[in-house]
PDB file of C-alpha atoms in Angstrom:
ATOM      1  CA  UNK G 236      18.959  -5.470   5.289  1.00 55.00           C
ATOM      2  CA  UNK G 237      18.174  -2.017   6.772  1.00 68.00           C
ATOM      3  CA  UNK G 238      14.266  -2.533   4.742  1.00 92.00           C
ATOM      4  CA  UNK G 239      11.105  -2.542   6.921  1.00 96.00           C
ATOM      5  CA  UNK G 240      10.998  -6.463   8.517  1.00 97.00           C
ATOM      6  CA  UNK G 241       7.833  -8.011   9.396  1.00 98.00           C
ATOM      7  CA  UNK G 242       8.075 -11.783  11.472  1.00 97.00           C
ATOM      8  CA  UNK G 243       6.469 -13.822  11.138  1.00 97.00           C
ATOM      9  CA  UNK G 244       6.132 -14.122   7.610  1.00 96.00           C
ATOM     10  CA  UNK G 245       3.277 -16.765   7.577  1.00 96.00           C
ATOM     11  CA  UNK G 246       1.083 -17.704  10.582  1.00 96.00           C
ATOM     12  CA  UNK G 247      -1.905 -20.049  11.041  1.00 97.00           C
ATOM     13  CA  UNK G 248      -3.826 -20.267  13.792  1.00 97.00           C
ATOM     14  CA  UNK G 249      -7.972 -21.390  14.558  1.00 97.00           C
ATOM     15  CA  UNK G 250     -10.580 -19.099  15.417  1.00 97.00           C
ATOM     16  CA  UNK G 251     -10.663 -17.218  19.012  1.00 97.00           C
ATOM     17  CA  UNK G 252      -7.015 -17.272  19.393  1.00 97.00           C
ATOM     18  CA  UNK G 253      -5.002 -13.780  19.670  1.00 97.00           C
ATOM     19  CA  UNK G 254      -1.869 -13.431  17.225  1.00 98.00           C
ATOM     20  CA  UNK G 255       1.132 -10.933  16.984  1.00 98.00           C
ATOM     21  CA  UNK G 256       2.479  -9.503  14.299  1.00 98.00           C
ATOM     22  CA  UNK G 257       5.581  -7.371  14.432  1.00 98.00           C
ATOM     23  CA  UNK G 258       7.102  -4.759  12.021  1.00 98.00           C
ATOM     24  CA  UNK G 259      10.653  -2.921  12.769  1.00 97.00           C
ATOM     25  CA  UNK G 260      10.611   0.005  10.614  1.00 96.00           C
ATOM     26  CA  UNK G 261      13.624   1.657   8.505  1.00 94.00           C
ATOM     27  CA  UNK G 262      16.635   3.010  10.184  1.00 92.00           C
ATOM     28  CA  UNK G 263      15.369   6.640  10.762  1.00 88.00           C
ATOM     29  CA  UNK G 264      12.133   6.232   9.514  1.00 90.00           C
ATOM     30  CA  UNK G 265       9.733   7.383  12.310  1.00 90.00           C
ATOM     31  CA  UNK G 266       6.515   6.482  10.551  1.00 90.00           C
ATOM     32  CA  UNK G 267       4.526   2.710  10.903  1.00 93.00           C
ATOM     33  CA  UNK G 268       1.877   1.849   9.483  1.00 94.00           C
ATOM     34  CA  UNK G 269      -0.312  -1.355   9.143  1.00 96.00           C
ATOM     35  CA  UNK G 270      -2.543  -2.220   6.114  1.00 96.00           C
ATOM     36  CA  UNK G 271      -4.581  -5.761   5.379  1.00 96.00           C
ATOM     37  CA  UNK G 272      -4.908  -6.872   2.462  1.00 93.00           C
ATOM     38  CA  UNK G 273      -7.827  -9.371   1.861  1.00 90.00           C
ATOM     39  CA  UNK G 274      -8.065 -11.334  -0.925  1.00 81.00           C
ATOM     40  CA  UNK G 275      -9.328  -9.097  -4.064  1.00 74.00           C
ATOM     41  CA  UNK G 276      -9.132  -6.470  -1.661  1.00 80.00           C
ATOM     42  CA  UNK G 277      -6.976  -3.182  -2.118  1.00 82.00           C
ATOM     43  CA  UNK G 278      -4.667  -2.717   0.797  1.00 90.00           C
ATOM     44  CA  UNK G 279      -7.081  -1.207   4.027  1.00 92.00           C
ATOM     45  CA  UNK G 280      -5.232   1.325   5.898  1.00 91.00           C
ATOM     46  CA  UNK G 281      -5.766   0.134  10.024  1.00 94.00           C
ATOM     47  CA  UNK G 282      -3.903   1.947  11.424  1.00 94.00           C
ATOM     48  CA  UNK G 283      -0.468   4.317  11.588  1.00 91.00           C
ATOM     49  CA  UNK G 284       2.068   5.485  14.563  1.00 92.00           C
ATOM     50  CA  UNK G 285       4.638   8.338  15.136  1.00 89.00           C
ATOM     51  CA  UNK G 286       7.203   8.034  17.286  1.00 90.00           C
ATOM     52  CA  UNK G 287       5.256   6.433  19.492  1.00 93.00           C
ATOM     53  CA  UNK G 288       1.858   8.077  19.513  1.00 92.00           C
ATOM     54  CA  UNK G 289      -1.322   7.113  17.433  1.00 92.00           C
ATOM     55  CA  UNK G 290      -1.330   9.672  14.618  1.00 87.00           C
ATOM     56  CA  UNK G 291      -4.285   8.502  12.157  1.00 87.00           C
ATOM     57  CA  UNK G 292      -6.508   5.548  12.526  1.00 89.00           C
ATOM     58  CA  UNK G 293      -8.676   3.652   9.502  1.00 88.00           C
ATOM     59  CA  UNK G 294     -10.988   0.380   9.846  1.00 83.00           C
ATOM     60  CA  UNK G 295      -9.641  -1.205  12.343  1.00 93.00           C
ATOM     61  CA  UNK G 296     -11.310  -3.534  14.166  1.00 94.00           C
ATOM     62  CA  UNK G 297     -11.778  -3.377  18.107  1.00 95.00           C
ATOM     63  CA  UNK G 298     -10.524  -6.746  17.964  1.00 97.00           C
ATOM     64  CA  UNK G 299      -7.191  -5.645  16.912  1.00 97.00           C
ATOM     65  CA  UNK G 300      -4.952  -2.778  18.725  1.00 96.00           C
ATOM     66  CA  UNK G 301      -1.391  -1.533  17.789  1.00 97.00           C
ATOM     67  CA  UNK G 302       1.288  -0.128  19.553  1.00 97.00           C
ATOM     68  CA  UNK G 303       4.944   1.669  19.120  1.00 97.00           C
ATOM     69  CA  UNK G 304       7.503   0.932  21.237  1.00 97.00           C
ATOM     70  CA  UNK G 305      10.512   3.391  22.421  1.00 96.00           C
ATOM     71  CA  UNK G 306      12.878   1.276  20.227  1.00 95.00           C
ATOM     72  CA  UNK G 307       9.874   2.331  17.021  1.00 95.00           C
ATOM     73  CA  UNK G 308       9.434  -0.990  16.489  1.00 96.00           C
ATOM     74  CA  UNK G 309       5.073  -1.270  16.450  1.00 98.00           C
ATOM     75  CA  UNK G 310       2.966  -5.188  17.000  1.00 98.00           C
ATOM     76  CA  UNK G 311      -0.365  -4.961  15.802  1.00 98.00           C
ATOM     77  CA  UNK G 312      -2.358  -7.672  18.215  1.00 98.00           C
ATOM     78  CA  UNK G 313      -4.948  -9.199  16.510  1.00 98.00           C
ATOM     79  CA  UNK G 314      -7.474 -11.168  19.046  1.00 97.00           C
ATOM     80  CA  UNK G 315     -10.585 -13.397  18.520  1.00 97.00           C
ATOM     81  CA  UNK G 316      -9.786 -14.274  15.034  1.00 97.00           C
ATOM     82  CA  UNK G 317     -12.619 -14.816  12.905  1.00 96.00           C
ATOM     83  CA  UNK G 318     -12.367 -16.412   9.926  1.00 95.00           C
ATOM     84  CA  UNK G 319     -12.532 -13.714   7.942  1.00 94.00           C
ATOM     85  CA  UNK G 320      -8.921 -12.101   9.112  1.00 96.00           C
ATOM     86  CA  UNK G 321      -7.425 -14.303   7.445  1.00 96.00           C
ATOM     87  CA  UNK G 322      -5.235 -11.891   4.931  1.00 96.00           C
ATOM     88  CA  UNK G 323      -2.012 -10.251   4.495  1.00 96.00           C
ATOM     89  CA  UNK G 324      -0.860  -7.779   7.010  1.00 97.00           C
ATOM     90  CA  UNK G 325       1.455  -5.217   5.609  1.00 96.00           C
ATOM     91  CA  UNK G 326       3.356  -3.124   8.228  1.00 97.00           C
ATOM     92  CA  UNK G 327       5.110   0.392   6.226  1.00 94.00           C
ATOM     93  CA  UNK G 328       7.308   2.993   7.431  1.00 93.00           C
ATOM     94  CA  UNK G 329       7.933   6.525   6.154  1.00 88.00           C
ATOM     95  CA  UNK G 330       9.941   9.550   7.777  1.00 80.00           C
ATOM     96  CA  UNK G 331       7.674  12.286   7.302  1.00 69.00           C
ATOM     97  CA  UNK G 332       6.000  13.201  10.838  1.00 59.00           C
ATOM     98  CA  UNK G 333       2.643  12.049   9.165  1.00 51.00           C
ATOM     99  CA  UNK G 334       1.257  15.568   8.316  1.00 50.00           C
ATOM    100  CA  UNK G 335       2.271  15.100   4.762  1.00 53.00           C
ATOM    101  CA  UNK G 336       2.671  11.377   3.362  1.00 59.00           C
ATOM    102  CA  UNK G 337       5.160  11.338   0.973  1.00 66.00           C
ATOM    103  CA  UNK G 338       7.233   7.591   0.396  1.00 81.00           C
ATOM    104  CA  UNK G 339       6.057   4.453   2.287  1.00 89.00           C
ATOM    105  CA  UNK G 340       8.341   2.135   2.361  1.00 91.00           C
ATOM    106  CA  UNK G 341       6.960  -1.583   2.846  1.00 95.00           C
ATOM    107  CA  UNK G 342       7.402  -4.699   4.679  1.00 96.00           C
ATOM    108  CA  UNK G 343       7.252  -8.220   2.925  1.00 95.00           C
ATOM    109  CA  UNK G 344       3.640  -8.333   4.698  1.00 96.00           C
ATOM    110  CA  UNK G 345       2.530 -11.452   6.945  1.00 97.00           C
ATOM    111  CA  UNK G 346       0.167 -14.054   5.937  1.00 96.00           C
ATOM    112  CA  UNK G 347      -2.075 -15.031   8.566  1.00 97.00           C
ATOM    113  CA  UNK G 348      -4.295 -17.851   7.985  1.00 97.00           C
ATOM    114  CA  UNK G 349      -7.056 -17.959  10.238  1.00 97.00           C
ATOM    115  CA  UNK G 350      -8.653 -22.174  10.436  1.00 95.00           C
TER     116      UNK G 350
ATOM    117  CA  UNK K 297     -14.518   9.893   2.483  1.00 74.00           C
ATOM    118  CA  UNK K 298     -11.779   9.547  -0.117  1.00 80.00           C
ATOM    119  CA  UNK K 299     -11.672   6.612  -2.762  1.00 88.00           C
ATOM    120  CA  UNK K 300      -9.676   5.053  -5.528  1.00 93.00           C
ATOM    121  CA  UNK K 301     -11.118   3.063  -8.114  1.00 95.00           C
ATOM    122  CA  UNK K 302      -9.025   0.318 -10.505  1.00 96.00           C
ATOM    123  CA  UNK K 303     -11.376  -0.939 -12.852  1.00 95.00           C
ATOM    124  CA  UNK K 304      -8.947  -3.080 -14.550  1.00 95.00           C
ATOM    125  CA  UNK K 305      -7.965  -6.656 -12.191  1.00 94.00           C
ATOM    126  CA  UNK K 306      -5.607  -7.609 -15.500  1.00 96.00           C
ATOM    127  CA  UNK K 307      -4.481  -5.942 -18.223  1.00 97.00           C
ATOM    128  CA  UNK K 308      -2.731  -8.160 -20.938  1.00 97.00           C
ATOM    129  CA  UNK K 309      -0.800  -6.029 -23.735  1.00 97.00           C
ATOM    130  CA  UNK K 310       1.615  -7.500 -26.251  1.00 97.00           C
ATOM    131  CA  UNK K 311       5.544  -6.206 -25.502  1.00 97.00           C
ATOM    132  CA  UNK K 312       5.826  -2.832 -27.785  1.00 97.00           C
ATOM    133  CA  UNK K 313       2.180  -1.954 -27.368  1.00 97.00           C
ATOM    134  CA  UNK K 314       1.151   1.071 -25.272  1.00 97.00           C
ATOM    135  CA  UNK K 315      -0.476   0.919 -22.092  1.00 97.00           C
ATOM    136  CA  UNK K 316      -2.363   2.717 -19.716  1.00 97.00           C
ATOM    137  CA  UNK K 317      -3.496   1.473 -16.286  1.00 98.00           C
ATOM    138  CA  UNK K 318      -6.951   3.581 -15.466  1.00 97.00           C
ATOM    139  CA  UNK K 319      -7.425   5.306 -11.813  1.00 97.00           C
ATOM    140  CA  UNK K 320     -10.129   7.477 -10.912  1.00 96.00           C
ATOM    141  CA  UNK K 321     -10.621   8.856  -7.319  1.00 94.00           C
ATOM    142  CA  UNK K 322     -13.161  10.141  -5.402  1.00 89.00           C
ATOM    143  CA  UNK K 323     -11.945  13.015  -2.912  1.00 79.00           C
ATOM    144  CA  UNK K 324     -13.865  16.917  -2.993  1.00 73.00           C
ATOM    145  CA  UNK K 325     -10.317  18.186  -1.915  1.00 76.00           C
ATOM    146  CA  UNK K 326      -6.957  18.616  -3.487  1.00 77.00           C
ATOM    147  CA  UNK K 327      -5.564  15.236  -3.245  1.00 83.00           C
ATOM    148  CA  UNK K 328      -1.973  13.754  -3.807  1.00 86.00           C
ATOM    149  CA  UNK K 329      -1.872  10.844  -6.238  1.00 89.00           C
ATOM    150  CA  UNK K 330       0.994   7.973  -6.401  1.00 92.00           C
ATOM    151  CA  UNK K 331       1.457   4.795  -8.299  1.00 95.00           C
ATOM    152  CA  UNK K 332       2.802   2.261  -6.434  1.00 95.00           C
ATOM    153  CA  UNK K 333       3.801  -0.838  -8.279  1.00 96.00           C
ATOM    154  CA  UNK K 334       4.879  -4.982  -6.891  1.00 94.00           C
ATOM    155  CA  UNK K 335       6.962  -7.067  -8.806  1.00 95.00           C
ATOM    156  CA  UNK K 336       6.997 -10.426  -8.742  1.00 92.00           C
ATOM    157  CA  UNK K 337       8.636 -11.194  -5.314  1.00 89.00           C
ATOM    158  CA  UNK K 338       9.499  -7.896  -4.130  1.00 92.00           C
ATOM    159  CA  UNK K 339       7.871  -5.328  -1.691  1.00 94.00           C
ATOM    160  CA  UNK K 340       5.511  -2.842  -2.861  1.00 94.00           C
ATOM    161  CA  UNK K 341       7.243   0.280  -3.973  1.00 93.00           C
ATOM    162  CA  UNK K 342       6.668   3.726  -5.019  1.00 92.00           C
ATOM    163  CA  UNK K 343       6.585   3.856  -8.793  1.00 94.00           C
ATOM    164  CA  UNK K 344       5.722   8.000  -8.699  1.00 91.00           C
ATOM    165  CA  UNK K 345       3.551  10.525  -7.605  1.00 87.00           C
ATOM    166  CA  UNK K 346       1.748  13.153  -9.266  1.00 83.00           C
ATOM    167  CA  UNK K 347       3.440  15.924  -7.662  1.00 77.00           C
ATOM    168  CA  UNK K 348       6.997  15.063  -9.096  1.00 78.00           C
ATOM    169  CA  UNK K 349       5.860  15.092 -12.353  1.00 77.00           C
ATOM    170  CA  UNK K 350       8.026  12.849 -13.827  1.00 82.00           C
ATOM    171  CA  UNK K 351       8.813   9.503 -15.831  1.00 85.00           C
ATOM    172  CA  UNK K 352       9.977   6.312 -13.887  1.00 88.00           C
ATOM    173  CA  UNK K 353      11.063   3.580 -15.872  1.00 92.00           C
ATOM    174  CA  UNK K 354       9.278   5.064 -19.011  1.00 93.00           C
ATOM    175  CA  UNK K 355       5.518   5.974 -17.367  1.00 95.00           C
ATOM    176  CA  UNK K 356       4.192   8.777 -16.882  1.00 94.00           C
ATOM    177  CA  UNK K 357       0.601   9.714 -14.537  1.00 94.00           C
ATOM    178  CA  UNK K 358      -0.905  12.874 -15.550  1.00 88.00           C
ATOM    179  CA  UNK K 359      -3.648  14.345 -13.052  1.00 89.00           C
ATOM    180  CA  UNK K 360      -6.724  15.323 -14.362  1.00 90.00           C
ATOM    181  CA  UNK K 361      -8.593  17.110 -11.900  1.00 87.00           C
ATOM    182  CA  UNK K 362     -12.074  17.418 -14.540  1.00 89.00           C
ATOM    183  CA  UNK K 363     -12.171  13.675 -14.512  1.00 91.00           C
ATOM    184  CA  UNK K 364     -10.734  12.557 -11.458  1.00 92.00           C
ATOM    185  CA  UNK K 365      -8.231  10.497 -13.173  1.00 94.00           C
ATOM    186  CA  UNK K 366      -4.814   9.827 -12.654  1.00 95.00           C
ATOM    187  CA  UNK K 367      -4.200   6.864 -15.492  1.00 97.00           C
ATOM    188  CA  UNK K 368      -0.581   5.448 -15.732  1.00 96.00           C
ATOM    189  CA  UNK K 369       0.676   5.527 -19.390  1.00 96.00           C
ATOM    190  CA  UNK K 370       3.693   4.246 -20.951  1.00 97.00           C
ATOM    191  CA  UNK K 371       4.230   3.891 -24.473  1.00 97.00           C
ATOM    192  CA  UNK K 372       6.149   0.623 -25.522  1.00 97.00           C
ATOM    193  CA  UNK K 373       5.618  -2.270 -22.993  1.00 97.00           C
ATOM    194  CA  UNK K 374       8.335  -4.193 -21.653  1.00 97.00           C
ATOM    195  CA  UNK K 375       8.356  -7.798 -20.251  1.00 96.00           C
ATOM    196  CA  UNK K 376       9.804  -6.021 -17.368  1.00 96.00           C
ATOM    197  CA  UNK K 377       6.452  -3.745 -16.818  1.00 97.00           C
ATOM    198  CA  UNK K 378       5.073  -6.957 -15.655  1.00 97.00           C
ATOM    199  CA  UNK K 379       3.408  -6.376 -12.343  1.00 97.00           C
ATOM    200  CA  UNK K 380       1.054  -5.614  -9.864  1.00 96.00           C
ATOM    201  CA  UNK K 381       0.132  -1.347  -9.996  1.00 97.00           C
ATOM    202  CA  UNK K 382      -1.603   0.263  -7.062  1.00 96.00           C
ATOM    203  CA  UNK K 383      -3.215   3.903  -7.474  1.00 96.00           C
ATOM    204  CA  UNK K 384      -2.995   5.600  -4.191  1.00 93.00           C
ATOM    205  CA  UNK K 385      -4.234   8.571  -3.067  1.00 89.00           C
ATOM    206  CA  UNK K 386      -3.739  10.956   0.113  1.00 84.00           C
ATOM    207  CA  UNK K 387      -4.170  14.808   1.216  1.00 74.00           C
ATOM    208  CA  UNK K 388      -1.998  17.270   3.041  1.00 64.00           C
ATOM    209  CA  UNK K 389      -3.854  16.982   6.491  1.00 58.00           C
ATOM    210  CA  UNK K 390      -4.132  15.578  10.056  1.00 45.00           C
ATOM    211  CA  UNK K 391      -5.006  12.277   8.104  1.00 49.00           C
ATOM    212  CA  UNK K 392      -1.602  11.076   6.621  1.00 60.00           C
ATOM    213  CA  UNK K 393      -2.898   7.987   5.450  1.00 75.00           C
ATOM    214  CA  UNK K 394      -2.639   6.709   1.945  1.00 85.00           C
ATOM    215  CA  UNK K 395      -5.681   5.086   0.149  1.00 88.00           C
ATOM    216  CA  UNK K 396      -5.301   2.277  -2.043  1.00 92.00           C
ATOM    217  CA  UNK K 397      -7.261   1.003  -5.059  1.00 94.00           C
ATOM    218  CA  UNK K 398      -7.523  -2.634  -5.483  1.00 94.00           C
ATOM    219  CA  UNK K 399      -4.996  -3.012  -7.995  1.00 95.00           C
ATOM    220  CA  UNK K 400      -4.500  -3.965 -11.695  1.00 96.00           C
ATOM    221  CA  UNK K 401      -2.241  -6.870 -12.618  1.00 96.00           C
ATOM    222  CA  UNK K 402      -0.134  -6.208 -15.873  1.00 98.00           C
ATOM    223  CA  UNK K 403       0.419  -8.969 -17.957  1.00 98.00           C
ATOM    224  CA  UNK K 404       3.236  -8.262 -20.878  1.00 97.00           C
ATOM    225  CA  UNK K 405       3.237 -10.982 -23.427  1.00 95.00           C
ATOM    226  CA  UNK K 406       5.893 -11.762 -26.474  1.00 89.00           C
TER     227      UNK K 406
END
């Protein structure tokens, strides 16, 4: 499957611990970015990379920091987990440079569940 | 800041009927609108964007700039349709990110 891949798929972990999530992109695609979805919550942008750089940034917490890496693949580190975290982490990649957003294309997301 | 408004969590139509999903947005600029739509274990996918102006699997998404509205229409229901729809919104900027509403959940009933 050449899709966007997100591992893990579910996590749990207890408050104060730090957690990894990691999202390989499309073949080509040069594009990540992260959402969270909360429940009854529409998907909150947190933030997006571009071959490597930080192109655009949304809510995201100072708890939780991102990062590309040379081979595009991006882990968003999420760190003193609070309760309210707990959500589902989408990761998305596109190939547009991030000027103009045309197509995401979208991980199966991972569920972190924060005790 | 830009925003996108679903009023609709579910919307429960009878197969054959017509349906339209509602999406306003809140942006002063000249935004560009997409439907994005999850099926029932699968990925969220693009559905279509204002921009194309076309019909995907029978919908259509007309922009109306007066109202802010970019409502999702299609005019026969199919057990199929049944899914989760996502109005998104973004603009041609240094900001590439796309907005999300919270969704509306389409129930298609026999």
């Amino acid at each position: 499957d050449s899709g966007v891949t997100q591992t893990p798929k579910h996590l749990i972990t207890a408050t104060g611990q730090r957690v990894t999530l990691r999202c390989s992109p499309r073949s080509g695609d040069l594009s990540v970015y992260w959402y969270q979805q909360s429940l009854d919550q529409g998907l909150q942008f947190l933030i997006q990379y571009y071959n490597g750089e930080e192109r655009a940034k949304g809510n995201i917490l100072e708890r939780f920091s991102a990062q590309q890496f040379p081979d595009l693949h991006s882990e968003l580190n999420l760190s003193s987990l609070e309760l309210g975290d707990s959500a589902l982490y989408f990761c998305a990649s596109s190939v547009e440079p991030g000027l103009v957003v045309g197509e995401l294309f979208f991980g199966e997301g991972s569920r972190l569940t924060v005790l | 800041a830009q925003r996108v408004t679903q009023p609709e969590k579910l919307l429960s139509v009878f197969k054959g009927a017509p349906v339209e999903l509602k999406c306003n947005y809140s942006y002063s600029g000249s935004p560009e609108l997409f439907w994005y739509v999850q099926y029932s274990r699968q990925r969220l996918q693009l559905l279509l964007r204002h921009i194309s102006r076309e019909s995907i699997k029978g919908f259509t998404a007309d922009l109306n700039k007066g109202e802010t509205s970019f409502h999702l229409k299609k005019p026969f229901a199919q057990e199929e349709d049944s899914a989760m729809y996502y109005c998104a919104l973004t603009y041609t900027g240094t900001a590439s990110k796309l907005t999300f509403g919270t969704g509306t959940r389409l129930q298609v009933t026999l």
